[in-house]
Short mmCIF file of C-alpha atoms in Angstrom, two decimals:
data_model
loop_
_atom_site.label_atom_id
_atom_site.label_comp_id
_atom_site.label_asym_id
_atom_site.label_seq_id
_atom_site.Cartn_x
_atom_site.Cartn_y
_atom_site.Cartn_z
CA UNK O 1 19.19 5.25 0.27
CA UNK O 2 15.75 3.38 -0.64
CA UNK O 3 12.70 3.54 1.57
CA UNK O 4 10.07 0.38 1.65
CA UNK O 5 6.76 1.78 2.92
CA UNK O 6 4.89 -1.52 4.08
CA UNK O 7 1.09 -1.03 4.68
CA UNK O 8 -1.27 -3.89 6.18
CA UNK O 9 -4.85 -3.74 5.81
CA UNK O 10 -7.69 -5.37 7.50
CA UNK O 11 -10.64 -5.16 5.06
CA UNK O 12 -14.35 -4.61 6.16
CA UNK O 13 -16.02 -8.11 5.51
CA UNK O 14 -18.50 -6.76 3.14
CA UNK O 15 -15.39 -5.67 0.61
CA UNK O 16 -15.77 -7.49 -3.10
CA UNK O 17 -12.90 -8.69 -5.47
CA UNK O 18 -14.06 -5.82 -7.64
CA UNK O 19 -13.40 -3.15 -5.43
CA UNK O 20 -10.04 -4.64 -4.30
CA UNK O 21 -9.01 -4.93 -8.17
CA UNK O 22 -9.97 -0.98 -8.64
CA UNK O 23 -7.94 -0.16 -5.43
CA UNK O 24 -5.09 -2.16 -7.21
CA UNK O 25 -5.37 -0.54 -10.40
CA UNK O 26 -5.33 3.17 -8.46
CA UNK O 27 -2.24 1.98 -6.60
CA UNK O 28 -0.31 0.78 -9.68
CA UNK O 29 -1.27 3.70 -11.34
CA UNK O 30 0.80 6.30 -8.97
CA UNK O 31 3.85 4.37 -10.92
CA UNK O 32 5.15 7.38 -13.00
CA UNK O 33 2.77 9.95 -11.18
CA UNK O 34 4.54 10.14 -7.99
CA UNK O 35 8.38 11.40 -8.06
CA UNK O 36 10.60 8.89 -6.35
CA UNK O 37 8.24 6.01 -6.59
CA UNK O 38 10.08 3.37 -8.32
CA UNK O 39 8.07 0.03 -7.37
CA UNK O 40 4.71 -0.97 -5.60
CA UNK O 41 3.42 -4.34 -4.96
CA UNK O 42 -0.05 -5.05 -3.46
CA UNK O 43 -1.66 -8.43 -2.61
CA UNK O 44 -2.97 -10.99 -0.05
CA UNK O 45 -0.74 -12.75 2.37
CA UNK O 46 0.66 -16.32 1.22
CA UNK O 47 -1.60 -19.13 2.43
CA UNK O 48 1.26 -20.71 4.08
CA UNK O 49 1.59 -17.69 6.84
CA UNK O 50 -1.62 -16.24 6.74
CA UNK O 51 -2.57 -17.70 10.12
CA UNK O 52 0.11 -15.19 11.35
CA UNK O 53 -1.14 -12.04 9.89
CA UNK O 54 -3.33 -11.07 12.77
CA UNK O 55 -6.37 -10.42 10.59
CA UNK O 56 -4.50 -8.36 8.02
CA UNK O 57 -5.75 -9.67 4.90
CA UNK O 58 -3.76 -7.43 2.37
CA UNK O 59 -0.60 -5.58 2.01
CA UNK O 60 1.27 -3.05 -0.07
CA UNK O 61 5.08 -2.50 -0.53
CA UNK O 62 6.12 0.77 -1.96
CA UNK O 63 9.54 1.51 -2.94
CA UNK O 64 10.55 4.94 -2.89
CA UNK O 65 13.95 6.94 -3.57
CA UNK O 66 14.65 8.44 -0.22
CA UNK O 67 12.66 9.57 3.01
CA UNK O 68 12.13 12.82 0.96
CA UNK O 69 10.39 10.83 -1.56
CA UNK O 70 8.20 9.03 1.30
CA UNK O 71 7.01 12.69 2.15
CA UNK O 72 6.16 13.55 -1.63
CA UNK O 73 4.17 10.40 -1.66
CA UNK O 74 1.96 10.90 1.20
CA UNK O 75 0.74 14.19 0.16
CA UNK O 76 0.80 13.58 -3.71
CA UNK O 77 -2.49 13.80 -5.37
CA UNK O 78 -2.32 10.46 -7.07
CA UNK O 79 -2.08 8.89 -3.70
CA UNK O 80 -5.05 10.65 -2.15
CA UNK O 81 -7.92 8.58 -3.85
CA UNK O 82 -6.01 5.61 -2.81
CA UNK O 83 -5.76 6.95 0.59
CA UNK O 84 -9.92 7.47 0.37
CA UNK O 85 -10.38 3.96 -0.90
CA UNK O 86 -8.54 2.57 1.82
CA UNK O 87 -10.67 4.52 4.24
CA UNK O 88 -13.70 3.13 2.36
CA UNK O 89 -12.67 -0.46 2.25
CA UNK O 90 -10.74 -0.95 5.43
CA UNK O 91 -11.40 -1.30 9.41
CA UNK O 92 -7.58 -0.61 10.22
CA UNK O 93 -4.54 -0.28 8.85
CA UNK O 94 -0.59 -0.14 9.77
CA UNK O 95 2.21 1.48 8.30
CA UNK O 96 5.68 0.48 8.80
CA UNK O 97 8.69 2.52 7.09
CA UNK O 98 12.19 1.13 6.57
CA UNK O 99 15.13 2.63 5.10
CA UNK O 100 17.96 0.20 3.72
CA UNK O 101 20.21 -0.81 0.77
CA UNK O 102 19.61 -4.05 -0.28
#
């Protein structure tokens, strides 16, 4: 059953659009490198609901084949630079993983 790996990010105030672009490129580059990662989306909240985002400025949804694929993703070499940039660009992050069939 697919796993939806949802991560919300609170960005540091000094983060630039270029840094976000580079971070997004690294995230999308994981497709085809990380076994079991089938889709990834990365972006800002919708304006109509941004006021309810509790300070989280960006979000990521990764769809993986299984819980085992999530474990592979977490430790994969292609994921490490994405996590390193998260540490550099964010003051906080929250992950929430769900397993369900659509």
